[in-house]
Short mmCIF file of N, CA, C and O in Angstrom, two decimals:
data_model
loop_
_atom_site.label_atom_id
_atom_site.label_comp_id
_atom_site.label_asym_id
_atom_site.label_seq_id
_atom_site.Cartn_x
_atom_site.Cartn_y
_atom_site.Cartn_z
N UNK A 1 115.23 23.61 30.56
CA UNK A 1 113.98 22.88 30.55
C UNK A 1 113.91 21.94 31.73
O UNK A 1 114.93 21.37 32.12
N UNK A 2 112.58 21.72 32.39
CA UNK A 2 112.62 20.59 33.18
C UNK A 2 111.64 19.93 32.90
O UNK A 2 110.66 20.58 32.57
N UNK A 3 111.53 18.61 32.92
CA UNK A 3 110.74 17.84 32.73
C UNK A 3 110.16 16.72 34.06
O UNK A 3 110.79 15.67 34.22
N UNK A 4 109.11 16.98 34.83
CA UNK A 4 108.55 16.24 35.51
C UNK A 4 107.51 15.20 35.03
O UNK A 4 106.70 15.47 34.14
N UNK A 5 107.60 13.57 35.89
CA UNK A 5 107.32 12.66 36.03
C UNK A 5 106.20 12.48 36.82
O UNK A 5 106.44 13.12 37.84
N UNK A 6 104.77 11.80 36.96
CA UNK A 6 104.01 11.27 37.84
C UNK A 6 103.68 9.92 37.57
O UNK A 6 103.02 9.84 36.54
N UNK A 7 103.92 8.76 38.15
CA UNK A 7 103.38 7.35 37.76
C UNK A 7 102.71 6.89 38.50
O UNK A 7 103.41 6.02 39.02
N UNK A 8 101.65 6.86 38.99
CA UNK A 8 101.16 6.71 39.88
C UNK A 8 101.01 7.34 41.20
O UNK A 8 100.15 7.06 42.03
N UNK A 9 102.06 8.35 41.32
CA UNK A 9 102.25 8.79 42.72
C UNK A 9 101.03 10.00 43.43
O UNK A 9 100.68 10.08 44.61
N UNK A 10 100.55 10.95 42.11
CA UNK A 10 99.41 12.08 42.50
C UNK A 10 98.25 11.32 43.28
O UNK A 10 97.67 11.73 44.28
N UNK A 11 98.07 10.36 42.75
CA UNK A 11 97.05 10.03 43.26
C UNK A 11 96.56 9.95 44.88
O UNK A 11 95.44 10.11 45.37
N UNK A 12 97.95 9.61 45.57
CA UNK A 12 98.21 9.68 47.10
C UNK A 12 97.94 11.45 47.51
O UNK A 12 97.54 11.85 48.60
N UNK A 13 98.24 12.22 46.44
CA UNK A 13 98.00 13.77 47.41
C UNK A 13 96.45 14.03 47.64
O UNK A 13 95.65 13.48 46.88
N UNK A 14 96.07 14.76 48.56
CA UNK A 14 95.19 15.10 48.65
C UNK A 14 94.60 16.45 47.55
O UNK A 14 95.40 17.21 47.01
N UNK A 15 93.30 16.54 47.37
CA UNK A 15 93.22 18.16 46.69
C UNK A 15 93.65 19.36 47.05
O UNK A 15 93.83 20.18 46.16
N UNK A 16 93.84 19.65 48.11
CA UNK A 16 94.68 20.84 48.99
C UNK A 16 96.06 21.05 48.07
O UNK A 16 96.49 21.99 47.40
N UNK A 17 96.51 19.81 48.36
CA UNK A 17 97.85 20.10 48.20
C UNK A 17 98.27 19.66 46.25
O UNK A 17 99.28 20.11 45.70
N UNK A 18 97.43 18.90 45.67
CA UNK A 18 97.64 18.74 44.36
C UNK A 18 97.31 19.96 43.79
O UNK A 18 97.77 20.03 42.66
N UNK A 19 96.48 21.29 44.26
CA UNK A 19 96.32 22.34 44.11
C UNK A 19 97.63 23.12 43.97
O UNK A 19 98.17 23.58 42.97
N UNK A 20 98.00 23.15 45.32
CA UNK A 20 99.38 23.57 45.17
C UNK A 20 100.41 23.32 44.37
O UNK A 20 101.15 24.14 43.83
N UNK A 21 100.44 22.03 44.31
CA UNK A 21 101.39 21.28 43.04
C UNK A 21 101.64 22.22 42.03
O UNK A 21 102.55 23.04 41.92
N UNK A 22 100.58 21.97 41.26
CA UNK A 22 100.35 22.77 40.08
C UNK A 22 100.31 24.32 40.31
O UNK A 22 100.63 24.99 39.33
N UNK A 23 100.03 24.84 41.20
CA UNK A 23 100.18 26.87 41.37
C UNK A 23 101.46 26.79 41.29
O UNK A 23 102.05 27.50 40.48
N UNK A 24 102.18 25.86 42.18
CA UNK A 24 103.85 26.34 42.22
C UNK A 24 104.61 26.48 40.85
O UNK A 24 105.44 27.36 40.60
N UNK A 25 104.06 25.13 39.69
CA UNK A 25 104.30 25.43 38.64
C UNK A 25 104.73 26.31 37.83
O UNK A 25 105.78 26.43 37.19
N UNK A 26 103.09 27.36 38.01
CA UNK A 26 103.14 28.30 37.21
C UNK A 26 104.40 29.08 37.38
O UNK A 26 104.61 30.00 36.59
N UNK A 27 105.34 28.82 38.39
CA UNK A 27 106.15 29.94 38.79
C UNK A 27 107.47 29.69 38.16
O UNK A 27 108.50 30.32 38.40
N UNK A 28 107.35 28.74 37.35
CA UNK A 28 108.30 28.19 36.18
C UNK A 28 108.14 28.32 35.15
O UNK A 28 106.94 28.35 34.89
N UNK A 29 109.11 28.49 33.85
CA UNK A 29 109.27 28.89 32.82
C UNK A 29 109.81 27.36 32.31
O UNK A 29 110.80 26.98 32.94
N UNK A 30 109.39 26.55 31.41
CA UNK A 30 109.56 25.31 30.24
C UNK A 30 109.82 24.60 31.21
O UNK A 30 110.94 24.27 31.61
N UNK A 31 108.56 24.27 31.75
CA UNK A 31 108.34 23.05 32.53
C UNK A 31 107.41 22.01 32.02
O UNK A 31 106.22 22.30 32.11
N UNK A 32 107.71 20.86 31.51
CA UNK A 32 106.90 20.05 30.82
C UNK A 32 106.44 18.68 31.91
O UNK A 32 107.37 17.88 32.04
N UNK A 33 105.39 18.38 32.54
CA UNK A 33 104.65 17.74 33.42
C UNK A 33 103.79 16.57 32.72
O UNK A 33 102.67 16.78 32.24
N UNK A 34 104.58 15.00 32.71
CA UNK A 34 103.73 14.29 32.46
C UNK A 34 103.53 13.20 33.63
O UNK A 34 104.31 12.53 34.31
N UNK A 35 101.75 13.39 33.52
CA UNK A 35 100.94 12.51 34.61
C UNK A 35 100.38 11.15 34.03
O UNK A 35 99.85 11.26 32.92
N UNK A 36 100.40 9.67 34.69
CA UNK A 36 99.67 9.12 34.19
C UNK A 36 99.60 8.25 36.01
O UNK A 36 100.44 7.70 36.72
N UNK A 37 98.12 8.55 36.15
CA UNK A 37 97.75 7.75 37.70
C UNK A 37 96.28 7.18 37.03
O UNK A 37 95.84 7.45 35.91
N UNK A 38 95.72 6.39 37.97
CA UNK A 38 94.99 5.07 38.06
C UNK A 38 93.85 6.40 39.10
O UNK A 38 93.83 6.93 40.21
N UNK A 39 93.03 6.39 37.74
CA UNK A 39 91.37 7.10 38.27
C UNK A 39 90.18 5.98 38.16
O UNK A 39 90.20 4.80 37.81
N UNK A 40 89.23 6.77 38.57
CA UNK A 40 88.01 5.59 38.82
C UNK A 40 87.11 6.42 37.19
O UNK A 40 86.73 7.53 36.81
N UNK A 41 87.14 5.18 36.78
CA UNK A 41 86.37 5.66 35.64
C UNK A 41 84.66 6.42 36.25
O UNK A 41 84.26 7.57 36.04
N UNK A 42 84.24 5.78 36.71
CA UNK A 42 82.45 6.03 37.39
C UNK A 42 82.55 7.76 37.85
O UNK A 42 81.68 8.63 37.72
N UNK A 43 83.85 7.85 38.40
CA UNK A 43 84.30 9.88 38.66
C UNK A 43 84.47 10.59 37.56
O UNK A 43 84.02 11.73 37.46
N UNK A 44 85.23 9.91 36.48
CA UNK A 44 85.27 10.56 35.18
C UNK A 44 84.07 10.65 34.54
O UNK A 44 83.79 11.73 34.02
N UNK A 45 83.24 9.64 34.46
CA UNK A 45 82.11 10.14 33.89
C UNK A 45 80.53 9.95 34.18
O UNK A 45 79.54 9.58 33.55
N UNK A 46 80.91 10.49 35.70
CA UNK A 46 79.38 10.56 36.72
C UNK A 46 79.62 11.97 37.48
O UNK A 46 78.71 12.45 38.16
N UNK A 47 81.03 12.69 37.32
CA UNK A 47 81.15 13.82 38.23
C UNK A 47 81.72 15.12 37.87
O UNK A 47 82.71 15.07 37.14
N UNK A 48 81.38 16.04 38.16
CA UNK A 48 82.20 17.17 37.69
C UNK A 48 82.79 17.81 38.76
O UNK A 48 83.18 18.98 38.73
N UNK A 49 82.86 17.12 39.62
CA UNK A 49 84.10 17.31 40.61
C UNK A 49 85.57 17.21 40.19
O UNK A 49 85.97 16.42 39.34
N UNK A 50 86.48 18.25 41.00
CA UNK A 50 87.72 18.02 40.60
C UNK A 50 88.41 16.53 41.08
O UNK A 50 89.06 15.91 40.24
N UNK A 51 88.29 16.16 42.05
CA UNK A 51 88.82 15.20 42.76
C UNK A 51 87.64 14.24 43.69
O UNK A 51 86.67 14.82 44.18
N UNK A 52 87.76 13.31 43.80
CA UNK A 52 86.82 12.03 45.07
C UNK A 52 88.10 11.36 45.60
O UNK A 52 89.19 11.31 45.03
N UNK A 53 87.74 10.84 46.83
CA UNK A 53 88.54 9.96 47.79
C UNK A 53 87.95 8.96 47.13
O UNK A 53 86.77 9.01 46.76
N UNK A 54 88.77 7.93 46.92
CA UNK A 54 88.98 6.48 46.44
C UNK A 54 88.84 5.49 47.55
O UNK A 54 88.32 4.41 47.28
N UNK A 55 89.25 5.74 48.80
CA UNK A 55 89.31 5.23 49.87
C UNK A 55 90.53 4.27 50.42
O UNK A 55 90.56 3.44 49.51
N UNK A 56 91.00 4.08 50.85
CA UNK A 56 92.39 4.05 51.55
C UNK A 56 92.86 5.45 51.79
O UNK A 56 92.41 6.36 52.50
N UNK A 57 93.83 5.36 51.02
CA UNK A 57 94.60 6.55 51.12
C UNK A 57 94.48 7.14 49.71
O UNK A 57 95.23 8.09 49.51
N UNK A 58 93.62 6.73 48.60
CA UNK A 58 94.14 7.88 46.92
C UNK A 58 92.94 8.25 46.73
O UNK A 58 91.88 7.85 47.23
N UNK A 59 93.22 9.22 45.80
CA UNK A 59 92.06 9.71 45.13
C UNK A 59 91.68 9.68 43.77
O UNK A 59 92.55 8.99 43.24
N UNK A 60 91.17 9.91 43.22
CA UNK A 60 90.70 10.38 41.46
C UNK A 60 90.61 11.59 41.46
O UNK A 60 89.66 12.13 42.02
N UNK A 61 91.80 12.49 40.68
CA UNK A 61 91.50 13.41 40.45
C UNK A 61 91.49 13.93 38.83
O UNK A 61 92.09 13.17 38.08
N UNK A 62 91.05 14.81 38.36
CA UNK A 62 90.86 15.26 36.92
C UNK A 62 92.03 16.52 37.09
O UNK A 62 91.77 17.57 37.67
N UNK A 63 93.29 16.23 36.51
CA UNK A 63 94.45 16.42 36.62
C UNK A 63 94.41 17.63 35.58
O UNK A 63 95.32 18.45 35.63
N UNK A 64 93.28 17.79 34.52
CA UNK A 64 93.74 18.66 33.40
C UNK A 64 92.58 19.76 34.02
O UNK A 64 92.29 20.53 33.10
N UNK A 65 92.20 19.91 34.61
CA UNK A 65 91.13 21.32 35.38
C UNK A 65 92.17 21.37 36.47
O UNK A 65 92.20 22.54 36.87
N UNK A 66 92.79 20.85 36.94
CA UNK A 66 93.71 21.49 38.01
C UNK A 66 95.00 22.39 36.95
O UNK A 66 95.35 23.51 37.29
N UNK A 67 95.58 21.74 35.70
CA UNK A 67 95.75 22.40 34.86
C UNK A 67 95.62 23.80 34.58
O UNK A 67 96.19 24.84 34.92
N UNK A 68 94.55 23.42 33.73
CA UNK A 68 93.67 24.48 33.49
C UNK A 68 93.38 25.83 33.89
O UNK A 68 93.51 26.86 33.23
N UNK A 69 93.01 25.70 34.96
CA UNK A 69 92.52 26.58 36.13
C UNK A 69 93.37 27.22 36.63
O UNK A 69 93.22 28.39 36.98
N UNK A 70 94.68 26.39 36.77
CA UNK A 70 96.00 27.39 37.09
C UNK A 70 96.90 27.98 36.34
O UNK A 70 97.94 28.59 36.56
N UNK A 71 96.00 27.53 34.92
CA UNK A 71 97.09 28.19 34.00
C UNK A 71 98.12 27.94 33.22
O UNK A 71 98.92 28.71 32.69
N UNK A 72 97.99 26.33 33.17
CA UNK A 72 99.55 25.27 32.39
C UNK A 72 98.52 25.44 30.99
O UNK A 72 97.32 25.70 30.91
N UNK A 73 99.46 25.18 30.02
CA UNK A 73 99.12 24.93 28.29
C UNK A 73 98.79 23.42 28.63
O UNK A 73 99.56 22.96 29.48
N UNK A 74 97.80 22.51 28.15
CA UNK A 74 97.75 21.58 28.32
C UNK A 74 97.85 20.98 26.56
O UNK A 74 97.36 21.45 25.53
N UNK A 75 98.60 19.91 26.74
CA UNK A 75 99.13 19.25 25.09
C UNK A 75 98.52 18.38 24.82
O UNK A 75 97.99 18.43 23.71
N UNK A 76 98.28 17.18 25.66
CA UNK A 76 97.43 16.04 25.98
C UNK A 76 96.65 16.00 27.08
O UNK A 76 96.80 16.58 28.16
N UNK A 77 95.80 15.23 26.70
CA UNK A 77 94.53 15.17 28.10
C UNK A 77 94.02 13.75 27.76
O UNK A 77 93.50 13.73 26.64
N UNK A 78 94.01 12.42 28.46
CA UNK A 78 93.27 11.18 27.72
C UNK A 78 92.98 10.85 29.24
O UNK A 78 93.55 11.26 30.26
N UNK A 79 91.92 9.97 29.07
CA UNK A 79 91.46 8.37 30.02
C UNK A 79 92.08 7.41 29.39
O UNK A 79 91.95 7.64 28.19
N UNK A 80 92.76 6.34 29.58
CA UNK A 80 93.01 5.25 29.09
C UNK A 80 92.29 4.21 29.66
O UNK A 80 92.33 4.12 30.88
N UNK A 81 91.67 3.45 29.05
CA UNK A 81 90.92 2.64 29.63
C UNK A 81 91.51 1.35 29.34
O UNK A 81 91.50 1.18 28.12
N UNK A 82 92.26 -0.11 30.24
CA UNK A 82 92.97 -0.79 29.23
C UNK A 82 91.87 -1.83 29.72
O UNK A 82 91.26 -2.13 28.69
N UNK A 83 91.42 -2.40 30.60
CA UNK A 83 90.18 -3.58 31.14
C UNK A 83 89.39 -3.27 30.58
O UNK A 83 89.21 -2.10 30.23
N UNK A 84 88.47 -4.50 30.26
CA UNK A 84 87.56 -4.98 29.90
C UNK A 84 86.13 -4.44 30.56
O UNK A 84 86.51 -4.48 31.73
N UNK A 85 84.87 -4.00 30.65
CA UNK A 85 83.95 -3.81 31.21
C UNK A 85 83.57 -5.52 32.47
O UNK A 85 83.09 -5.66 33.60
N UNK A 86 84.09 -6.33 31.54
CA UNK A 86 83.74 -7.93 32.85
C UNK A 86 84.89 -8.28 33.83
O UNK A 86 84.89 -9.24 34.60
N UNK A 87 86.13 -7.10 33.64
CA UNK A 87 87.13 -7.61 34.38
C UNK A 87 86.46 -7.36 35.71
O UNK A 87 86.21 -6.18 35.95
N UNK A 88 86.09 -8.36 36.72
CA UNK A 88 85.37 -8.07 37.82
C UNK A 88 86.30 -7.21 39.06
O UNK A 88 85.76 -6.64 40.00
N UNK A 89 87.52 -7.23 38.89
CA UNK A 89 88.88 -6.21 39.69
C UNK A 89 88.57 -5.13 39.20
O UNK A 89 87.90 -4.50 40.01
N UNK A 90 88.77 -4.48 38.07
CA UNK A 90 89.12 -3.88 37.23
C UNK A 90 88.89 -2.65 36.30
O UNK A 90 89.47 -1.70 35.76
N UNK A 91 87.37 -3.43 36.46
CA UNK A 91 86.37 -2.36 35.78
C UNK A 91 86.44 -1.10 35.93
O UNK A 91 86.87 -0.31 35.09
N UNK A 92 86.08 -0.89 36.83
CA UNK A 92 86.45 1.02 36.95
C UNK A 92 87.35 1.45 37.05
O UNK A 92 87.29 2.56 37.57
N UNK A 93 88.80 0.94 36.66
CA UNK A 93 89.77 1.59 36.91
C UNK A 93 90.64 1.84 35.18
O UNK A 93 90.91 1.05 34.28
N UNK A 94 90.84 3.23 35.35
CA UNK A 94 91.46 3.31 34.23
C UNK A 94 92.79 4.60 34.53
O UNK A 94 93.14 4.96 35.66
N UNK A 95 93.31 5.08 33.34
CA UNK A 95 94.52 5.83 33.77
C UNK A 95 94.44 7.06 33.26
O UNK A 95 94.02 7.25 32.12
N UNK A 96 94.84 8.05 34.07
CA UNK A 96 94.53 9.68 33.41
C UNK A 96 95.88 10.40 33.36
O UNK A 96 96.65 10.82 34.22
N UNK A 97 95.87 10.36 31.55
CA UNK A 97 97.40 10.82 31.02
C UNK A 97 97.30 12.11 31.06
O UNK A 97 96.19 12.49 30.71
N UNK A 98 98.15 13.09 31.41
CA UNK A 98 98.15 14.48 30.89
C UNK A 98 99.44 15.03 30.49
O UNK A 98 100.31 14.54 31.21
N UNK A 99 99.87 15.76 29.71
CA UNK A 99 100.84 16.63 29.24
C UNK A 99 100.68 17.72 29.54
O UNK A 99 99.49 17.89 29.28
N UNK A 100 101.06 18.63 29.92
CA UNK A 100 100.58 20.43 30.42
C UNK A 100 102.75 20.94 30.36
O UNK A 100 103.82 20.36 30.49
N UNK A 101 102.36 21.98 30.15
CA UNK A 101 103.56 23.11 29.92
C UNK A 101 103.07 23.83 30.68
O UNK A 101 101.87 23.89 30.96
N UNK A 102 104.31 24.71 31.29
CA UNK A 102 104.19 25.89 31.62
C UNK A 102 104.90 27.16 30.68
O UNK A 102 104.77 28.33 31.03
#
């Protein structure tokens, strides 16, 4: 079995290559993949895009259609939202958990 980690770090790949991420996957047998990165809530639920640039350097991406699409069992899928709507930092930022198997 292997078990991979993301804490923040997907968020730095671009879609090109978070694409890839996940195809290479498939090429594994009991691979268990848990993600939890810092998305923009307003992308989660203004877009049906896979991914937006955030600007610096990260993005928001919807981690369980990259999933999906390539073919992982997905176990969990959440937004966590832990701020407040008045946190004036804060607001749109929330966290996108996923669980996926291969």
């Amino acid at each position: 079995n292997i078990i991979l980690f993301s804490r923040g770090s997907l968020q730095y790949v671009n879609p090109f290559f978070l694409e890839e991420f996940f195809l290479k996957k498939k090429n594994y047998k009991n691979i268990n993949l848990f993600i939890n990165d810092p998305v923009s809530l307003s992308f989660i639920n203004n877009s049906s895009l896979f991914s937006v640039y955030k600007g610096n350097t990260s993005f928001s991406h919807r981690y369980d259609e990259y999933a999906q699409k390539l073919g992982l069992n997905i176990i969990e899928s959440k937004v966590i939202q832990p701020y407040s709507a008045d946190d004036k930092q804060h607001y749109d930022t929330g966290h996108f958990y996923l669980h996926a198997q291969s």
